[in-house]
Coordinates of C-alpha atoms in Angstrom, one line a residue:
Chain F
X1 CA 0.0 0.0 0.0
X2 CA 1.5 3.3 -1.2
X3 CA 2.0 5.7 2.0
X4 CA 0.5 9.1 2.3
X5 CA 4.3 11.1 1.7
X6 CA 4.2 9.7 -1.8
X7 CA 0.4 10.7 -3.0
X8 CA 1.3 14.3 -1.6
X9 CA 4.3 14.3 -3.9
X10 CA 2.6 13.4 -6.9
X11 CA -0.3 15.8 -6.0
X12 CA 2.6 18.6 -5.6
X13 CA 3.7 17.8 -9.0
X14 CA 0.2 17.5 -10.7
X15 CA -0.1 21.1 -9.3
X16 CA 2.9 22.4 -10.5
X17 CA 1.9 21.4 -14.2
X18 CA -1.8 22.9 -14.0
X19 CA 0.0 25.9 -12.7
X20 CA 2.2 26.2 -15.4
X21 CA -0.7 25.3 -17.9
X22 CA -2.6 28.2 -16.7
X23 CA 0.1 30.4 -16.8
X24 CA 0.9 29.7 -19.9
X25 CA -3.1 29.9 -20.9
X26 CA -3.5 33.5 -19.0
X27 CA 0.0 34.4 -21.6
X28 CA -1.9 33.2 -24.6
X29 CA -5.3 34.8 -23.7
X30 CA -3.4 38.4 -22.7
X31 CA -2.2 38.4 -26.5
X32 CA -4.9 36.7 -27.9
X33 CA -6.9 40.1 -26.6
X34 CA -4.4 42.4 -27.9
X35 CA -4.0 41.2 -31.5
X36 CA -7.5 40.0 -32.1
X37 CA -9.6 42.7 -33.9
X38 CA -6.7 44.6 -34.3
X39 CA -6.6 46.3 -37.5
X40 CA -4.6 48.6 -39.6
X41 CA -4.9 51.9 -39.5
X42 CA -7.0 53.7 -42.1
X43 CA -4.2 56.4 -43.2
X44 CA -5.4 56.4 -46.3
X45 CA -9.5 57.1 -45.4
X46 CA -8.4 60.0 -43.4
X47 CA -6.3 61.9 -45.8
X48 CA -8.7 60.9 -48.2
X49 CA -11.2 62.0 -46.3
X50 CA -9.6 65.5 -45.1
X51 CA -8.3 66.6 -48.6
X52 CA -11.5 65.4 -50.2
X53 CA -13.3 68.2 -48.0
X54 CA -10.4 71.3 -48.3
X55 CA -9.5 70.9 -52.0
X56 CA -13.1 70.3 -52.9
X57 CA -13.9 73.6 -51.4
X58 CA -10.9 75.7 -52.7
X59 CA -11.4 74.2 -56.2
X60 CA -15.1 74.7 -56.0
X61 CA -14.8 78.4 -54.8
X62 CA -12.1 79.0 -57.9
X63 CA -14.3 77.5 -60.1
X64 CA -15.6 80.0 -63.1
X65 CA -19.2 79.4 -64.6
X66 CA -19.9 78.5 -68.1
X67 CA -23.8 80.6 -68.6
X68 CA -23.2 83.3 -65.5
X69 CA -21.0 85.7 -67.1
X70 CA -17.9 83.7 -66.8
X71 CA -18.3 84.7 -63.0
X72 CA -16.3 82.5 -60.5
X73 CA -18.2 81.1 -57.4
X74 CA -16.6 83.2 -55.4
X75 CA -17.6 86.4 -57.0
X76 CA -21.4 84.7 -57.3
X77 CA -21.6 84.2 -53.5
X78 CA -20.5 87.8 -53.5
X79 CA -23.3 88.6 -55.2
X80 CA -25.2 86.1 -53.6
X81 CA -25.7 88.2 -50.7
X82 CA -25.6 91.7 -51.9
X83 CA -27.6 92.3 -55.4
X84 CA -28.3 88.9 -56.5
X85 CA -28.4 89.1 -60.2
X86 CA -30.0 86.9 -63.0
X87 CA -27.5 84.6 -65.1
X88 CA -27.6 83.9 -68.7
X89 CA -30.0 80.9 -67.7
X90 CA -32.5 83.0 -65.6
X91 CA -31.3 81.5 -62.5
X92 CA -30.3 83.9 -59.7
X93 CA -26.7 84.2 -58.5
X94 CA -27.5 82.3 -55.0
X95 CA -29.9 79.5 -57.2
X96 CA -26.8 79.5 -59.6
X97 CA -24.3 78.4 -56.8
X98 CA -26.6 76.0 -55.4
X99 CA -27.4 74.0 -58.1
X100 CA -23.1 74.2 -59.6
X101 CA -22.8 72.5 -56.2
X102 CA -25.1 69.9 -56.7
X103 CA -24.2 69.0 -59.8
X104 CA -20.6 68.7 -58.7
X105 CA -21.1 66.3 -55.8
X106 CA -23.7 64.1 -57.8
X107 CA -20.4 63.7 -60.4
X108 CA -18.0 63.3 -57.1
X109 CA -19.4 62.7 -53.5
X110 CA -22.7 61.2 -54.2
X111 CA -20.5 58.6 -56.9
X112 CA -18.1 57.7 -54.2
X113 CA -20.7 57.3 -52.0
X114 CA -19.3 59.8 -49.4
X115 CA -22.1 61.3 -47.2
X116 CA -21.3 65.0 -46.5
X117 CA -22.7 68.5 -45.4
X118 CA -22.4 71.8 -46.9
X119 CA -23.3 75.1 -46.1
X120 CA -22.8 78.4 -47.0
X121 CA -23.4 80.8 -44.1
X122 CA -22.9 83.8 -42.3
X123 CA -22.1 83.5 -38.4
X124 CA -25.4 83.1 -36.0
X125 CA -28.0 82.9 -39.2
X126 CA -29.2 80.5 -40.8
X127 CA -27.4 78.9 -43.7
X128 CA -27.8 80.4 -47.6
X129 CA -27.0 77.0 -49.1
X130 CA -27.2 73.7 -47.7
X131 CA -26.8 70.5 -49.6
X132 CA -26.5 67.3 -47.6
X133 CA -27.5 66.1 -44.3
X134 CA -26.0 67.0 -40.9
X135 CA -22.6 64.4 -39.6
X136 CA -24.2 62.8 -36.8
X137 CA -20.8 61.4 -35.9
X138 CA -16.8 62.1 -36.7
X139 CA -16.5 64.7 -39.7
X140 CA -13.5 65.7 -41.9
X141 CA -14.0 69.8 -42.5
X142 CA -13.2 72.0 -45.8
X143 CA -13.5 76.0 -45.5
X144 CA -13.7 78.5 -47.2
X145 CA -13.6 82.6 -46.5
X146 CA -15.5 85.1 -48.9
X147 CA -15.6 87.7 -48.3
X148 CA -18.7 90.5 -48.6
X149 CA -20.0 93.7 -47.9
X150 CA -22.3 92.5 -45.1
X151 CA -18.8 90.4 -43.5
X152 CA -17.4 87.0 -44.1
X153 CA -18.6 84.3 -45.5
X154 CA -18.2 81.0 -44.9
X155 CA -18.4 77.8 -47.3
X156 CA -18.0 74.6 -45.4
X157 CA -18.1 71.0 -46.4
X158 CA -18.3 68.0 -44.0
X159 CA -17.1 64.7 -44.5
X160 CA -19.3 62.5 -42.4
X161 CA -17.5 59.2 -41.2
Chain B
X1 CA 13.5 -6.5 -4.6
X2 CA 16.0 -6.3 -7.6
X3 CA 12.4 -6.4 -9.5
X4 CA 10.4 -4.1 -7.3
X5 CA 13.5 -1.3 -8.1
X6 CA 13.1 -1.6 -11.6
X7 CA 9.5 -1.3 -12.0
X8 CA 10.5 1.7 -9.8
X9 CA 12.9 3.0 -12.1
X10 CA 10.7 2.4 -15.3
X11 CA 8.1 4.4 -13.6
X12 CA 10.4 7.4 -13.0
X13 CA 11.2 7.0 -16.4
X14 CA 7.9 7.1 -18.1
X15 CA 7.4 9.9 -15.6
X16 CA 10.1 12.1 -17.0
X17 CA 8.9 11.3 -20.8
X18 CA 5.4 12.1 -20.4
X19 CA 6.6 15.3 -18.4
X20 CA 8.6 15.7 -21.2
X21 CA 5.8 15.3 -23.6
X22 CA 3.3 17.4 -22.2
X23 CA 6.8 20.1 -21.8
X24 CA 7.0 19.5 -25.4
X25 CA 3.4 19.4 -26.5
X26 CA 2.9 23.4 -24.5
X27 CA 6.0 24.5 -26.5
X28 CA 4.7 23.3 -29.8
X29 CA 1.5 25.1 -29.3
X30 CA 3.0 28.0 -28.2
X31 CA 5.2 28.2 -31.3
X32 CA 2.0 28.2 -33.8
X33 CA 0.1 30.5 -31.9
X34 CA 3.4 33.1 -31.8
X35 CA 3.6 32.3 -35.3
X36 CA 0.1 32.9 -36.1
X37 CA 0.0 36.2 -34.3
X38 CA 3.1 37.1 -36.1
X39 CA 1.9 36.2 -39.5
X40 CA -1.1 38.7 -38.5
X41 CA 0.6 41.3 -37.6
X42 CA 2.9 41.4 -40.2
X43 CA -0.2 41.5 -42.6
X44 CA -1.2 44.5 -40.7
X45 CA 1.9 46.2 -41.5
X46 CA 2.1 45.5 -44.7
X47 CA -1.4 47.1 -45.3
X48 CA -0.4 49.8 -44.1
X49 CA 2.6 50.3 -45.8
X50 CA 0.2 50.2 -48.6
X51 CA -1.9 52.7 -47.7
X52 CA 1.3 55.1 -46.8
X53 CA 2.7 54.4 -50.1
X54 CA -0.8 55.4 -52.3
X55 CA -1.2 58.7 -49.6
X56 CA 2.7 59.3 -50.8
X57 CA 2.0 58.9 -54.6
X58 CA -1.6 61.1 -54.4
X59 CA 0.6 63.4 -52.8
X60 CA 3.4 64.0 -55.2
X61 CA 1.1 63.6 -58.0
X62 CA -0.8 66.8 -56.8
X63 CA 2.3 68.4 -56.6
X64 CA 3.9 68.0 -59.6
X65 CA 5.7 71.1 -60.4
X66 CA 5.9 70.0 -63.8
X67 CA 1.9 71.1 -64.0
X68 CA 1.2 72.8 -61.0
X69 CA -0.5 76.2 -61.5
X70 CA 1.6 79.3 -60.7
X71 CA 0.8 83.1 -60.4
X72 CA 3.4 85.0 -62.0
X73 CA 6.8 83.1 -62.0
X74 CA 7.1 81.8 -58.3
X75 CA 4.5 82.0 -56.7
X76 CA 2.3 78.6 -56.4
X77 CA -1.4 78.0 -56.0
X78 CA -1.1 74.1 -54.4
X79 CA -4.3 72.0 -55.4
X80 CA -4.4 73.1 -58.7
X81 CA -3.1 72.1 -62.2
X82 CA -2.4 74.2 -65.6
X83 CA -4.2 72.7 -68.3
X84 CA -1.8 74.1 -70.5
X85 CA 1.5 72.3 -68.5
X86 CA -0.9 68.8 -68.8
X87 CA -1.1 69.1 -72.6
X88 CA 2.3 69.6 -73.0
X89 CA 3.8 67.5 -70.3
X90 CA 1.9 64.9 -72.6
X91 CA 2.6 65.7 -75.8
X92 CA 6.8 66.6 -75.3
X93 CA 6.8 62.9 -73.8
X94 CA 8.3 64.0 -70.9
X95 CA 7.5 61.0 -68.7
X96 CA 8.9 58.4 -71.4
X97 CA 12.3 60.2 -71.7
X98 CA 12.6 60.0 -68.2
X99 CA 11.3 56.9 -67.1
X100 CA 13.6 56.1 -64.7
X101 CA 13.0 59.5 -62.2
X102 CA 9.2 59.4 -62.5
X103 CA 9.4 55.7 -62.0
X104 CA 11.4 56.1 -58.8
X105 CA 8.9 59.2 -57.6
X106 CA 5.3 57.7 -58.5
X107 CA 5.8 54.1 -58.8
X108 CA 3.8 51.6 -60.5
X109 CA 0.7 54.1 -60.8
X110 CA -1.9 55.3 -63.2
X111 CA -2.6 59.6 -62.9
X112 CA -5.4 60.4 -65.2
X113 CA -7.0 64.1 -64.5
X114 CA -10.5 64.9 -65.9
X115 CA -13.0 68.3 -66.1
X116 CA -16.1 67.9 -63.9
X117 CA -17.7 71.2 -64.2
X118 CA -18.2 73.1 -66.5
X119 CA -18.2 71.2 -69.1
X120 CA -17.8 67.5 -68.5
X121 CA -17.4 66.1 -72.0
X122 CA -13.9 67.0 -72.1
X123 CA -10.8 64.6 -72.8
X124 CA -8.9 63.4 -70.4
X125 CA -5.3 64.3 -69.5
X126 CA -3.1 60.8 -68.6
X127 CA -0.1 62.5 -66.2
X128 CA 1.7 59.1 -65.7
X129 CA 0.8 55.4 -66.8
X130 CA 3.0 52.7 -65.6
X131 CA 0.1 50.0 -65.0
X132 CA 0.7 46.6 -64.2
X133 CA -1.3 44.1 -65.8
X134 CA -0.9 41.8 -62.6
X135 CA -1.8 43.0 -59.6
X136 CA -2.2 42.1 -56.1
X137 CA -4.3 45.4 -54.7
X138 CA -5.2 48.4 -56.4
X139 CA -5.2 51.3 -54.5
X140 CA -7.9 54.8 -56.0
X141 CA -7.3 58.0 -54.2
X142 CA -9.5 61.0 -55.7
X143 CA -8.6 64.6 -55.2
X144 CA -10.4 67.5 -56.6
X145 CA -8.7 69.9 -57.8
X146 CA -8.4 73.2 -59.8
X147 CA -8.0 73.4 -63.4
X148 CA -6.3 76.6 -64.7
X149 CA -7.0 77.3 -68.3
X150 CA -4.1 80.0 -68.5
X151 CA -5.3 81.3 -72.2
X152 CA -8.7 81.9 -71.1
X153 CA -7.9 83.0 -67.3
X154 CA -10.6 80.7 -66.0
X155 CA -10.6 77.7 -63.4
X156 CA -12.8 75.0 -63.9
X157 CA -13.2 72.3 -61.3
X158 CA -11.2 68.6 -61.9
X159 CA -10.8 65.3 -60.1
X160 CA -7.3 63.8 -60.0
X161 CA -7.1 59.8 -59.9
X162 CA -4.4 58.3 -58.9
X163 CA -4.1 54.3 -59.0
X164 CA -1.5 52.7 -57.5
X165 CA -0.8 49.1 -57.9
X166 CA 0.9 46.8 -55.6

């Protein structure tokens, strides 16, 4: 009959292996949680994102008109909120800016199926233009400055996401 | 008792092996999963090494001083490109008489520029073309930009594409 000294050995032993199995099972499970649903960073969707919203506003505000005069953007926000004339197609000036900017992000934004908002606005009033609905979350901004007789105005795009 | 001590020994032994075993077995799984997480990470990396490398072409495509517009002789407008620059940067074959340079600075890449608005029906100007037939991942980046038509003094607005192929 085996005496009590050498079950408690082997019982000392058995121990020392589960303790080293767990250890070795706490290890796996502390990486495990640091590596799983780790994934790369989206450089590229931010940039994207950020210069998609600034150069689409600078290029847009450059941008001359075909049937308004030749006018740029710029000069028909201008004119937007100060005499707000007729172009060559009967629309007027603010209209004219409006629907250049909707046509643009149908061709770009709406293709690349980026959601955005844009506004065109003075400080504390409501918004001349707006195309788009409100980010509810993160949002990648584009300005742009005109300015008027009545102050500055701003031109701002959203990138939602 | 001779017999008694060797059974004793014997089960010492097979002791030691199968403490060996499990030893071994632990390592053995440990290896594959430290590979596996490797193999994972390394993955990771190397996506976004891809990504840095197609926000590095966009970006020196943009700024290509070869068509990048400029107010008076020095002065730079950045997001913009001459129309005028494009058509001869194309026709004068610049890019195939010096492969080697634009290869090094935009890669295997495809940098096509195209009007938007005003008028939309307009060709196409193709910057750079090194495409590769074969490719693992493709990589788009769009960026609007300006286009300066210097003879008429207008801007009209453009999208730059620029592919990058991996």
């Amino acid at each position: 009959m085996p005496d009590k000294k050498y079950f408690r050995k082997s019982q000392m032993e058995i121990m020392g292996l589960a303790i080293v199995v767990l250890l070795i099972t706490i290890g796996m499970l502390f990486v495990v949680k640091i590596n799983i649903g780790k994934k790369p960073a989206e450089f590229k969707a931010e940039f994207t994102s950020k210069q998609l919203a600034q150069n689409t506003v600078t290029a847009f505000l450059s941008t001359n008109t075909s049937d308004c005069s030749g006018m740029s953007i710029t000069e028909l926000l201008q004119d937007c909120v100060q005499s707000q004339t007729d172009c060559d197609n009967g629309e007027v000036s603010c209209l004219y800016v409006k629907n250049a900017a909707s046509e643009i992000f149908e061709k770009t934004l709406d293709t690349w199926k980026a959601d955005y908002y844009f506004s065109v606005y003075f400080p504390d009033e409501r918004a001349i233009i707006e195309l788009g609905e409100e980010c509810k979350g993160d949002k990648k901004p584009g300005w742009g400055y005109t300015p008027t007789a009545r102050g500055t105005l701003y031109t701002k795009l959203d990138i939602c996401g | 008792m001779l017999k008694i001590r060797n059974t004793k020994a014997q089960m010492h032994m097979m002791e030691t092996i199968a403490v060996l075993l499990i030893f071994f077995v632990l390592v053995l799984i440990g290896i594959i999963f430290y590979v596996n997480v490797m193999k994972g990470n390394l993955e990771i990396e190397a996506e976004e090494a891809r990504q840095l490398e197609a926000i590095e072409v966009a970006q020196r495509a943009i700024h290509l001083p070869e068509v990048q517009c400029s107010k008076g002789m020095d002065i730079v407008t950045s997001d913009c490109v001459d129309v005028l620059m494009m058509e001869a940067f194309d026709s004068e074959g610049i890019v195939s008489k010096n492969q080697l340079y634009y290869h090094d600075r935009l890669g295997f890449s495809k940098i096509v520029v195209r009007e938007i608005y005003p008028n939309e029906n307009k060709p196409e100007w193709v910057l750079y073309n090194l495409s590769l037939d074969k490719f693992k991942d493709k990589m788009t980046t769009y960026l609007p930009v300006s286009l300066k038509h210097s003879k008429e003094n207008k801007y009209s607005f453009g999208i730059m594409q620029v592919d990058v192929f991996q």
